[in-house]
């Protein structure tokens, strides 16, 4: 227990003194996971909406695949993205391995199915009579889509939170494709693993608390947006 | 509002650091050199010389050698002489040079139930197996694991059974597990010193020649892997055996632990016994 208390004190100290290394690590965590979540929204929301509204053969299979993708193990994603980005791999010429860009790619692969799946569920829960009514009232396709997305915006914010929460907290993929390089690809989760390995448990606890605080703040802001328009 | 959000996203995207510079050297190494903090001192020193930035991938000796073997790293710093020689023979890694050593110690419960204290390594491993005292192995093909296997072999034992536990984790985690289970384990001295305060394990055997822990640097053979940054790999290897780096190694850790964690060996003959 004393150790946890030490960690709390140390994390406050790190924040208050503005330790440049810890601030850099925190900023990179936010940047990588923020960009990955942003990209997964750009892809996941249209894709999820399309899958919710369209009827095509094999749809059940595709939906199952997306739902499975929502639980993709980060280490598995890390391993495959690593192999793709290896010098000897198909994307080796890009020289992206062990860069923040590689981490964004891996986290995008983790977050995109989460956003897609939850968007799909959010749009699908709108009763189909509602759609028919809109069309009967003479709404164009674009108008219909806008209304549907507005109706689904609350559960879709949950999709944003789940996607961001999934990637900011994952360690397996970031460790593998980023390499946990000091000053380059070290993020809060990989730094926590490193400090635990070094036996610096108090610093590891401090980093964990920082991660929890950030996740809380982001979710709190999103929840505020979500609930304010009720 | 929408424009602002888009702008924010774009600025985040633009800020994501671009692809690796050509001058980056990928160093695959064992966790002990990173966990001890040695590389945090040596790498900035090397980078300051200009020319290269270092991407340190600390993954354990087995994986480091495998990455080098595939040409996914430019230079490796590892501590498993037997394994190293396999890759030398294969020709994927070249120019193996002695950098430094420290030693492994056999640690266990302070009351030493198997009675190994003060003996020789081979005898100690024999006693642990005979008595079936619990032993935690890294089990991860790391340099330490490679050394441990060599020591069992030297004792003429194939460890198996309920008493032999494989953690599959790093040295720090393995020490913690051994402490919680009241078990014996083989560890490098540096990691033990870092964890000493938090675990109930005492050094029961040290100083025997087979317990030497020897670090070599090896370059990845550009003839096998044309994409390798050979010049950078060689520059880093040269740096590790340079008088400057060797001087840093000599005094590293003295301030924190009252004793050095590594002993510089560049240019010296290969130490007698190896794992």
Short mmCIF file of C-alpha atoms in Angstrom, two decimals:
data_model
loop_
_atom_site.label_atom_id
_atom_site.label_comp_id
_atom_site.label_asym_id
_atom_site.label_seq_id
_atom_site.Cartn_x
_atom_site.Cartn_y
_atom_site.Cartn_z
CA UNK A 1 0.00 0.00 0.00
CA UNK A 2 2.87 2.29 0.89
CA UNK A 3 4.18 1.71 -2.63
CA UNK A 4 0.94 2.95 -4.20
CA UNK A 5 0.99 6.03 -2.00
CA UNK A 6 4.59 6.67 -3.09
CA UNK A 7 3.44 6.31 -6.70
CA UNK A 8 0.64 8.83 -6.22
CA UNK A 9 3.05 11.32 -4.71
CA UNK A 10 5.58 10.74 -7.45
CA UNK A 11 3.05 11.11 -10.26
CA UNK A 12 1.92 14.44 -8.83
CA UNK A 13 5.55 15.46 -8.57
CA UNK A 14 6.22 14.49 -12.19
CA UNK A 15 3.22 16.51 -13.33
CA UNK A 16 3.90 19.55 -11.18
CA UNK A 17 7.58 19.77 -12.01
CA UNK A 18 6.78 19.17 -15.68
CA UNK A 19 9.43 16.47 -16.14
CA UNK A 20 10.21 16.91 -19.86
CA UNK A 21 10.67 13.19 -20.55
CA UNK A 22 7.36 12.24 -18.94
CA UNK A 23 5.58 15.11 -20.68
CA UNK A 24 7.04 13.96 -24.00
CA UNK A 25 5.91 10.39 -23.37
CA UNK A 26 2.43 11.59 -22.42
CA UNK A 27 2.19 13.86 -25.46
CA UNK A 28 3.24 11.03 -27.78
CA UNK A 29 0.65 8.69 -26.23
CA UNK A 30 -2.08 11.24 -26.88
CA UNK A 31 -0.83 12.03 -30.34
CA UNK A 32 -0.49 8.43 -31.54
CA UNK A 33 -3.77 7.24 -30.04
CA UNK A 34 -5.56 10.45 -31.04
CA UNK A 35 -4.53 10.18 -34.68
CA UNK A 36 -5.28 6.45 -34.75
CA UNK A 37 -8.74 7.05 -33.29
CA UNK A 38 -9.34 9.94 -35.70
CA UNK A 39 -8.45 7.80 -38.71
CA UNK A 40 -10.57 4.93 -37.45
CA UNK A 41 -13.52 7.33 -37.21
CA UNK A 42 -12.99 8.48 -40.80
CA UNK A 43 -13.14 4.88 -41.95
CA UNK A 44 -15.33 3.25 -39.32
CA UNK A 45 -18.30 5.61 -39.30
CA UNK A 46 -19.01 5.48 -43.06
CA UNK A 47 -18.31 1.77 -43.15
CA UNK A 48 -20.47 1.01 -40.12
CA UNK A 49 -23.31 3.15 -41.48
CA UNK A 50 -23.12 1.48 -44.86
CA UNK A 51 -23.18 -1.96 -43.31
CA UNK A 52 -26.15 -1.03 -41.13
CA UNK A 53 -28.22 0.23 -44.05
CA UNK A 54 -27.14 -1.93 -46.95
CA UNK A 55 -28.43 -5.42 -47.63
CA UNK A 56 -26.09 -7.66 -49.57
CA UNK A 57 -25.29 -11.36 -49.76
CA UNK A 58 -22.85 -12.50 -47.09
CA UNK A 59 -23.73 -9.56 -44.87
CA UNK A 60 -24.02 -11.74 -41.77
CA UNK A 61 -20.51 -13.04 -42.37
CA UNK A 62 -19.06 -9.54 -42.81
CA UNK A 63 -20.81 -8.33 -39.65
CA UNK A 64 -19.43 -11.32 -37.75
CA UNK A 65 -15.95 -10.52 -39.03
CA UNK A 66 -16.26 -6.92 -37.83
CA UNK A 67 -17.54 -8.06 -34.46
CA UNK A 68 -14.60 -10.46 -34.15
CA UNK A 69 -12.31 -7.59 -35.12
CA UNK A 70 -13.61 -5.63 -32.15
CA UNK A 71 -11.73 -8.08 -29.97
CA UNK A 72 -8.51 -8.24 -31.97
CA UNK A 73 -5.64 -8.99 -29.58
CA UNK A 74 -3.13 -6.10 -29.81
CA UNK A 75 -0.15 -8.48 -29.78
CA UNK A 76 -1.51 -10.27 -32.82
CA UNK A 77 -1.95 -6.95 -34.62
CA UNK A 78 1.55 -5.94 -33.50
CA UNK A 79 3.08 -9.13 -34.82
CA UNK A 80 1.45 -8.89 -38.25
CA UNK A 81 2.08 -5.17 -38.67
CA UNK A 82 5.74 -5.78 -37.67
CA UNK A 83 6.14 -8.50 -40.26
CA UNK A 84 4.55 -6.30 -42.94
CA UNK A 85 6.86 -3.40 -42.05
CA UNK A 86 10.06 -5.40 -41.72
CA UNK A 87 12.84 -4.50 -44.14
CA UNK A 88 12.30 -7.91 -45.69
CA UNK A 89 8.52 -7.48 -45.58
CA UNK A 90 6.21 -6.24 -48.34
CA UNK A 91 6.11 -2.67 -46.95
CA UNK A 92 9.75 -2.61 -45.89
CA UNK A 93 10.73 0.10 -48.38
CA UNK A 94 8.66 2.61 -46.42
CA UNK A 95 11.04 2.23 -43.43
CA UNK A 96 8.22 2.77 -40.99
CA UNK A 97 9.02 0.16 -38.36
CA UNK A 98 9.97 1.62 -34.96
CA UNK A 99 8.37 4.98 -35.75
CA UNK A 100 5.24 6.62 -34.30
CA UNK A 101 3.64 6.20 -37.74
CA UNK A 102 3.94 2.43 -37.36
CA UNK A 103 2.23 2.70 -33.99
CA UNK A 104 -0.58 4.74 -35.54
CA UNK A 105 -1.05 2.04 -38.19
CA UNK A 106 -1.24 -0.74 -35.60
CA UNK A 107 -3.58 1.20 -33.34
CA UNK A 108 -5.76 2.08 -36.33
CA UNK A 109 -6.12 -1.62 -37.10
CA UNK A 110 -7.20 -2.17 -33.49
CA UNK A 111 -9.60 0.78 -33.27
CA UNK A 112 -11.23 0.68 -36.73
CA UNK A 113 -13.27 -2.52 -36.14
CA UNK A 114 -14.39 -1.19 -32.73
CA UNK A 115 -15.67 2.04 -34.28
CA UNK A 116 -17.18 0.22 -37.25
CA UNK A 117 -18.94 -2.35 -35.08
CA UNK A 118 -20.35 0.15 -32.62
CA UNK A 119 -21.45 2.52 -35.42
CA UNK A 120 -23.17 -0.40 -37.08
CA UNK A 121 -25.01 -1.20 -33.86
CA UNK A 122 -25.85 2.47 -33.27
CA UNK A 123 -27.37 3.06 -36.71
CA UNK A 124 -29.11 -0.29 -36.74
CA UNK A 125 -30.94 0.37 -33.49
CA UNK A 126 -32.91 3.17 -35.19
CA UNK A 127 -36.27 1.60 -36.11
CA UNK A 128 -36.66 0.91 -39.81
CA UNK A 129 -40.14 2.51 -39.75
CA UNK A 130 -38.37 5.77 -39.00
CA UNK A 131 -36.41 5.46 -42.21
CA UNK A 132 -39.48 4.60 -44.25
CA UNK A 133 -41.31 7.56 -42.76
CA UNK A 134 -38.44 9.88 -43.72
CA UNK A 135 -38.44 8.58 -47.27
CA UNK A 136 -42.20 8.88 -47.46
CA UNK A 137 -41.89 12.51 -46.40
CA UNK A 138 -39.65 13.02 -49.43
CA UNK A 139 -36.23 13.07 -47.81
CA UNK A 140 -33.29 12.67 -50.16
CA UNK A 141 -30.67 9.98 -49.44
CA UNK A 142 -28.25 12.58 -48.12
CA UNK A 143 -30.89 14.10 -45.88
CA UNK A 144 -31.85 10.66 -44.60
CA UNK A 145 -28.24 9.85 -43.81
CA UNK A 146 -27.75 13.09 -41.91
CA UNK A 147 -30.83 12.53 -39.80
CA UNK A 148 -29.87 8.94 -39.09
CA UNK A 149 -26.37 9.89 -38.02
CA UNK A 150 -27.76 12.63 -35.81
CA UNK A 151 -30.10 10.11 -34.20
CA UNK A 152 -27.20 7.74 -33.65
CA UNK A 153 -24.75 10.32 -32.38
CA UNK A 154 -24.97 9.36 -28.70
CA UNK A 155 -24.09 5.70 -29.13
CA UNK A 156 -21.50 6.77 -31.71
CA UNK A 157 -19.71 8.89 -29.15
CA UNK A 158 -19.53 5.70 -27.13
CA UNK A 159 -17.79 4.22 -30.18
CA UNK A 160 -15.22 7.02 -30.06
CA UNK A 161 -14.60 6.40 -26.36
CA UNK A 162 -14.29 2.66 -26.84
CA UNK A 163 -11.91 3.10 -29.77
CA UNK A 164 -9.70 5.60 -27.99
CA UNK A 165 -9.83 3.63 -24.74
CA UNK A 166 -8.80 0.52 -26.61
CA UNK A 167 -5.70 2.01 -28.19
CA UNK A 168 -4.40 4.35 -25.48
CA UNK A 169 -4.35 1.40 -23.08
CA UNK A 170 -2.82 -1.25 -25.33
CA UNK A 171 0.80 -2.19 -24.90
CA UNK A 172 1.47 -5.27 -27.03
CA UNK A 173 1.26 -3.66 -30.46
CA UNK A 174 2.99 -0.42 -29.46
CA UNK A 175 5.86 -2.35 -27.93
CA UNK A 176 6.36 -4.50 -31.04
CA UNK A 177 5.99 -1.98 -33.83
CA UNK A 178 7.32 1.02 -31.89
CA UNK A 179 10.15 -0.71 -30.05
CA UNK A 180 9.74 1.50 -26.94
CA UNK A 181 12.62 3.72 -28.09
CA UNK A 182 13.48 6.48 -25.69
CA UNK A 183 12.52 9.90 -27.04
CA UNK A 184 11.04 8.40 -30.20
CA UNK A 185 8.38 5.79 -29.65
CA UNK A 186 8.04 5.45 -25.90
CA UNK A 187 4.45 5.88 -24.74
CA UNK A 188 2.86 5.61 -21.30
CA UNK A 189 2.04 1.92 -21.50
CA UNK A 190 5.42 0.79 -22.82
CA UNK A 191 7.22 3.05 -20.35
CA UNK A 192 5.24 1.40 -17.55
CA UNK A 193 6.36 -2.04 -18.71
CA UNK A 194 9.96 -0.82 -18.89
CA UNK A 195 9.99 0.76 -15.44
CA UNK A 196 8.39 -2.35 -13.94
CA UNK A 197 11.13 -4.41 -15.58
CA UNK A 198 13.73 -2.11 -14.08
CA UNK A 199 12.22 -2.53 -10.64
CA UNK A 200 11.21 1.13 -10.45
CA UNK A 201 7.74 0.25 -9.21
CA UNK A 202 6.97 3.71 -7.85
CA UNK A 203 7.70 5.33 -11.21
CA UNK A 204 5.68 2.58 -12.94
CA UNK A 205 2.74 3.35 -10.66
CA UNK A 206 3.15 7.06 -11.34
CA UNK A 207 3.01 6.45 -15.11
CA UNK A 208 -0.05 4.20 -14.70
CA UNK A 209 -1.87 6.86 -12.72
CA UNK A 210 -1.00 9.42 -15.37
CA UNK A 211 -2.47 7.11 -18.02
CA UNK A 212 -5.63 6.61 -15.99
CA UNK A 213 -5.98 10.34 -15.43
CA UNK A 214 -5.65 11.08 -19.14
CA UNK A 215 -8.11 8.39 -20.14
CA UNK A 216 -10.51 9.75 -17.57
CA UNK A 217 -10.17 13.34 -18.79
CA UNK A 218 -10.74 12.37 -22.43
CA UNK A 219 -13.75 10.26 -21.57
CA UNK A 220 -15.10 12.94 -19.28
CA UNK A 221 -14.90 15.49 -22.10
CA UNK A 222 -16.59 13.11 -24.55
CA UNK A 223 -19.28 12.19 -22.04
CA UNK A 224 -19.92 15.86 -21.46
CA UNK A 225 -20.48 16.36 -25.20
CA UNK A 226 -22.62 13.25 -25.30
CA UNK A 227 -24.88 14.14 -22.37
CA UNK A 228 -25.19 17.89 -22.88
CA UNK A 229 -27.49 17.62 -25.91
CA UNK A 230 -29.93 15.24 -24.33
CA UNK B 1 -16.73 24.21 -35.13
CA UNK B 2 -16.42 21.50 -37.76
CA UNK B 3 -13.53 23.33 -39.42
CA UNK B 4 -11.81 23.60 -36.08
CA UNK B 5 -12.13 19.88 -35.42
CA UNK B 6 -10.82 19.01 -38.85
CA UNK B 7 -7.95 21.43 -38.38
CA UNK B 8 -7.10 19.81 -35.06
CA UNK B 9 -7.07 16.38 -36.64
CA UNK B 10 -4.90 17.56 -39.52
CA UNK B 11 -2.44 19.25 -37.21
CA UNK B 12 -2.19 16.03 -35.21
CA UNK B 13 -1.55 14.12 -38.40
CA UNK B 14 1.07 16.55 -39.59
CA UNK B 15 2.76 16.46 -36.24
CA UNK B 16 3.14 12.68 -36.32
CA UNK B 17 6.87 12.39 -36.88
CA UNK B 18 7.76 11.36 -40.37
CA UNK B 19 9.50 8.19 -41.50
CA UNK B 20 12.91 7.15 -40.21
CA UNK B 21 15.95 9.10 -41.30
CA UNK B 22 18.54 7.23 -43.31
CA UNK B 23 21.07 7.72 -40.56
CA UNK B 24 19.18 5.60 -38.01
CA UNK B 25 20.94 2.51 -36.72
CA UNK B 26 18.81 -0.30 -35.30
CA UNK B 27 20.43 -1.88 -32.26
CA UNK B 28 18.88 -5.14 -31.08
CA UNK B 29 19.99 -5.95 -27.59
CA UNK B 30 19.28 -7.80 -24.40
CA UNK B 31 16.99 -6.28 -21.79
CA UNK B 32 19.73 -6.17 -19.15
CA UNK B 33 21.71 -3.47 -20.96
CA UNK B 34 18.59 -1.31 -21.12
CA UNK B 35 17.10 -2.18 -17.71
CA UNK B 36 20.39 -1.45 -15.99
CA UNK B 37 20.38 2.02 -17.55
CA UNK B 38 23.76 1.55 -19.27
CA UNK B 39 22.42 2.30 -22.74
CA UNK B 40 20.74 5.45 -21.50
CA UNK B 41 24.26 6.75 -20.90
CA UNK B 42 26.09 5.24 -23.88
CA UNK B 43 23.54 5.88 -26.63
CA UNK B 44 23.35 9.68 -26.20
CA UNK B 45 27.15 9.75 -26.13
CA UNK B 46 27.29 7.92 -29.46
CA UNK B 47 24.56 10.06 -31.00
CA UNK B 48 26.40 13.23 -29.99
CA UNK B 49 29.32 12.16 -32.17
CA UNK B 50 27.05 13.03 -35.06
CA UNK B 51 25.88 11.07 -38.01
CA UNK B 52 23.61 8.51 -36.46
CA UNK B 53 20.59 8.15 -34.25
CA UNK B 54 20.05 4.87 -32.46
CA UNK B 55 16.86 2.86 -32.32
CA UNK B 56 17.35 0.55 -29.37
CA UNK B 57 15.15 -2.51 -29.45
CA UNK B 58 15.57 -4.28 -26.11
CA UNK B 59 14.08 -7.71 -26.58
CA UNK B 60 16.38 -10.33 -25.13
CA UNK B 61 19.32 -12.13 -26.66
CA UNK B 62 17.44 -14.86 -28.53
CA UNK B 63 15.17 -12.42 -30.33
CA UNK B 64 18.00 -9.91 -30.90
CA UNK B 65 20.04 -12.55 -32.68
CA UNK B 66 17.02 -13.63 -34.69
CA UNK B 67 16.33 -10.04 -35.75
CA UNK B 68 19.96 -9.62 -36.78
CA UNK B 69 19.85 -12.92 -38.61
CA UNK B 70 16.89 -11.67 -40.66
CA UNK B 71 18.56 -8.33 -41.37
CA UNK B 72 15.93 -6.48 -39.35
CA UNK B 73 18.63 -4.92 -37.16
CA UNK B 74 22.01 -3.41 -38.05
CA UNK B 75 24.00 -4.37 -34.98
CA UNK B 76 23.40 -6.60 -31.96
CA UNK B 77 24.74 -6.42 -28.40
CA UNK B 78 24.11 -9.76 -26.72
CA UNK B 79 25.35 -12.21 -24.09
CA UNK B 80 25.01 -15.82 -25.20
CA UNK B 81 28.36 -17.01 -26.63
CA UNK B 82 27.06 -20.43 -27.68
CA UNK B 83 24.14 -18.98 -29.61
CA UNK B 84 26.31 -16.18 -31.02
CA UNK B 85 28.73 -18.69 -32.54
CA UNK B 86 25.86 -20.41 -34.34
CA UNK B 87 25.02 -17.20 -36.18
CA UNK B 88 28.70 -16.49 -36.87
CA UNK B 89 28.99 -19.92 -38.44
CA UNK B 90 25.87 -19.23 -40.46
CA UNK B 91 27.45 -16.02 -41.73
CA UNK B 92 24.55 -13.65 -41.12
CA UNK B 93 26.34 -11.90 -38.25
CA UNK B 94 29.98 -10.88 -38.52
CA UNK B 95 32.83 -9.16 -36.72
CA UNK B 96 32.08 -10.43 -33.21
CA UNK B 97 33.93 -8.37 -30.63
CA UNK B 98 34.19 -8.64 -26.88
CA UNK B 99 32.70 -5.61 -25.10
CA UNK B 100 32.37 -6.31 -21.39
CA UNK B 101 31.37 -8.83 -18.78
CA UNK B 102 29.71 -9.05 -15.45
CA UNK B 103 28.49 -12.15 -13.73
CA UNK B 104 25.50 -14.27 -13.03
CA UNK B 105 24.62 -15.16 -9.47
CA UNK B 106 22.51 -18.00 -8.17
CA UNK B 107 19.94 -16.56 -5.78
CA UNK B 108 17.36 -18.25 -3.58
CA UNK B 109 15.57 -18.22 -0.25
CA UNK B 110 17.92 -16.88 2.46
CA UNK B 111 17.59 -20.13 4.47
CA UNK B 112 18.93 -22.06 1.43
CA UNK B 113 16.87 -25.30 1.70
CA UNK B 114 18.99 -27.15 -0.89
CA UNK B 115 22.23 -26.18 0.84
CA UNK B 116 24.05 -24.83 -2.21
CA UNK B 117 25.81 -21.97 -0.51
CA UNK B 118 29.48 -21.54 -1.21
CA UNK B 119 29.83 -24.51 -3.58
CA UNK B 120 30.47 -24.72 -7.30
CA UNK B 121 27.87 -24.04 -9.98
CA UNK B 122 27.56 -27.59 -11.26
CA UNK B 123 27.21 -29.01 -7.74
CA UNK B 124 24.60 -26.42 -6.82
CA UNK B 125 22.41 -27.23 -9.81
CA UNK B 126 22.78 -30.92 -8.97
CA UNK B 127 21.61 -30.35 -5.39
CA UNK B 128 18.62 -28.28 -6.43
CA UNK B 129 17.45 -30.99 -8.84
CA UNK B 130 18.16 -33.81 -6.39
CA UNK B 131 16.18 -32.18 -3.62
CA UNK B 132 13.49 -30.99 -6.02
CA UNK B 133 13.73 -27.45 -4.67
CA UNK B 134 11.68 -25.07 -6.71
CA UNK B 135 13.64 -23.30 -9.47
CA UNK B 136 12.28 -20.54 -11.69
CA UNK B 137 13.69 -20.47 -15.22
CA UNK B 138 13.35 -17.55 -17.61
CA UNK B 139 12.29 -20.02 -20.28
CA UNK B 140 12.44 -17.30 -22.95
CA UNK B 141 15.57 -18.10 -24.95
CA UNK B 142 17.27 -15.04 -23.46
CA UNK B 143 20.99 -14.85 -22.73
CA UNK B 144 20.33 -15.74 -19.11
CA UNK B 145 18.18 -18.69 -20.13
CA UNK B 146 20.89 -19.84 -22.52
CA UNK B 147 23.43 -19.68 -19.68
CA UNK B 148 21.07 -21.55 -17.36
CA UNK B 149 20.63 -24.36 -19.90
CA UNK B 150 24.40 -24.62 -20.28
CA UNK B 151 24.76 -24.91 -16.50
CA UNK B 152 22.15 -27.70 -16.26
CA UNK B 153 23.91 -29.49 -19.07
CA UNK B 154 27.24 -29.16 -17.31
CA UNK B 155 25.64 -30.66 -14.20
CA UNK B 156 24.35 -33.55 -16.32
CA UNK B 157 20.71 -32.80 -15.62
CA UNK B 158 17.69 -32.34 -17.87
CA UNK B 159 15.48 -30.21 -15.62
CA UNK B 160 11.90 -31.40 -15.64
CA UNK B 161 9.10 -31.81 -13.15
CA UNK B 162 6.90 -29.81 -10.83
CA UNK B 163 9.83 -28.10 -9.15
CA UNK B 164 11.06 -26.57 -12.42
CA UNK B 165 8.97 -23.50 -13.25
CA UNK B 166 9.31 -21.52 -16.50
CA UNK B 167 8.23 -17.90 -16.19
CA UNK B 168 8.62 -16.84 -19.82
CA UNK B 169 9.22 -13.29 -18.61
CA UNK B 170 12.05 -10.82 -18.13
CA UNK B 171 14.59 -10.99 -15.34
CA UNK B 172 12.82 -8.55 -13.04
CA UNK B 173 9.50 -10.38 -13.24
CA UNK B 174 11.26 -13.72 -12.83
CA UNK B 175 13.04 -12.53 -9.67
CA UNK B 176 9.71 -11.38 -8.25
CA UNK B 177 8.12 -14.75 -9.02
CA UNK B 178 11.06 -16.62 -7.46
CA UNK B 179 10.81 -14.45 -4.36
CA UNK B 180 7.06 -15.03 -4.00
CA UNK B 181 7.44 -18.76 -4.49
CA UNK B 182 10.53 -19.12 -2.29
CA UNK B 183 12.44 -20.52 -5.26
CA UNK B 184 15.97 -20.47 -6.66
CA UNK B 185 16.80 -18.67 -9.88
CA UNK B 186 19.77 -17.61 -11.99
CA UNK B 187 20.08 -13.87 -12.50
CA UNK B 188 22.53 -11.32 -13.78
CA UNK B 189 23.97 -9.30 -10.93
CA UNK B 190 22.80 -5.92 -12.27
CA UNK B 191 19.11 -6.82 -12.26
CA UNK B 192 19.44 -8.49 -8.85
CA UNK B 193 20.96 -5.33 -7.39
CA UNK B 194 18.14 -3.25 -8.85
CA UNK B 195 15.50 -5.54 -7.28
CA UNK B 196 17.30 -6.44 -4.05
CA UNK B 197 15.23 -4.14 -1.84
CA UNK B 198 11.91 -5.59 -2.91
CA UNK B 199 12.58 -9.32 -2.89
CA UNK B 200 13.44 -11.98 -0.31
CA UNK B 201 16.24 -13.65 -2.20
CA UNK B 202 19.88 -13.85 -1.20
CA UNK B 203 22.97 -14.48 -3.31
CA UNK B 204 23.92 -18.06 -2.52
CA UNK B 205 26.51 -18.72 -5.18
CA UNK B 206 28.84 -16.33 -7.00
CA UNK B 207 32.30 -16.02 -8.43
CA UNK B 208 32.54 -19.43 -10.11
CA UNK B 209 34.08 -19.14 -13.60
CA UNK B 210 31.10 -20.69 -15.48
CA UNK B 211 28.96 -17.88 -14.07
CA UNK B 212 30.71 -15.22 -16.16
CA UNK B 213 28.27 -13.19 -18.23
CA UNK B 214 29.99 -12.04 -21.39
CA UNK B 215 28.69 -9.41 -23.79
CA UNK B 216 29.66 -9.25 -27.45
CA UNK B 217 28.78 -6.84 -30.18
CA UNK B 218 28.18 -8.21 -33.69
CA UNK B 219 27.37 -6.53 -36.97
CA UNK B 220 24.79 -7.78 -39.42
CA UNK B 221 26.42 -9.00 -42.62
CA UNK B 222 25.49 -6.56 -45.44
CA UNK B 223 26.51 -9.16 -48.01
CA UNK B 224 23.53 -11.22 -46.83
CA UNK B 225 21.14 -8.35 -46.24
CA UNK B 226 21.73 -5.44 -48.63
CA UNK B 227 19.17 -3.24 -46.86
CA UNK B 228 21.18 -3.19 -43.68
CA UNK B 229 22.68 0.15 -42.63
CA UNK B 230 26.14 -1.41 -42.44
CA UNK B 231 28.14 1.77 -41.94
CA UNK B 232 25.97 2.78 -39.00
CA UNK B 233 26.12 -0.70 -37.49
CA UNK B 234 29.90 -0.73 -37.72
CA UNK B 235 30.11 2.77 -36.27
CA UNK B 236 28.11 1.70 -33.24
CA UNK B 237 30.12 -1.49 -32.77
CA UNK B 238 33.37 0.50 -33.05
CA UNK B 239 32.05 2.93 -30.49
CA UNK B 240 31.21 0.18 -27.99
CA UNK B 241 34.84 -1.01 -27.96
CA UNK B 242 36.32 2.51 -28.06
CA UNK B 243 38.28 3.78 -25.04
CA UNK B 244 35.58 6.38 -24.42
CA UNK B 245 32.71 3.90 -24.11
CA UNK B 246 34.87 1.46 -22.18
CA UNK B 247 35.67 4.17 -19.64
CA UNK B 248 31.95 4.83 -19.14
CA UNK B 249 31.30 1.11 -18.67
CA UNK B 250 34.07 0.91 -16.04
CA UNK B 251 32.41 3.37 -13.68
CA UNK B 252 28.75 2.82 -14.52
CA UNK B 253 26.62 1.95 -11.50
CA UNK B 254 29.25 2.73 -8.87
CA UNK B 255 27.39 5.79 -7.72
CA UNK B 256 24.06 4.01 -7.29
CA UNK B 257 25.09 0.54 -6.11
CA UNK B 258 28.55 1.14 -4.66
CA UNK B 259 30.03 -1.28 -7.18
CA UNK B 260 30.31 -1.35 -10.98
CA UNK B 261 27.68 -3.34 -12.88
CA UNK B 262 29.90 -4.20 -15.86
CA UNK B 263 33.62 -4.68 -16.45
CA UNK B 264 35.05 -3.41 -19.77
CA UNK B 265 36.89 -6.07 -21.77
CA UNK B 266 37.47 -4.62 -25.25
CA UNK B 267 40.64 -5.94 -26.86
CA UNK B 268 41.21 -8.54 -24.12
CA UNK B 269 41.38 -12.24 -24.89
CA UNK B 270 38.16 -14.19 -24.68
CA UNK B 271 37.47 -15.14 -21.02
CA UNK B 272 38.03 -18.82 -20.27
CA UNK B 273 34.69 -20.49 -19.86
CA UNK B 274 31.51 -19.68 -21.70
CA UNK B 275 27.87 -20.69 -21.79
#
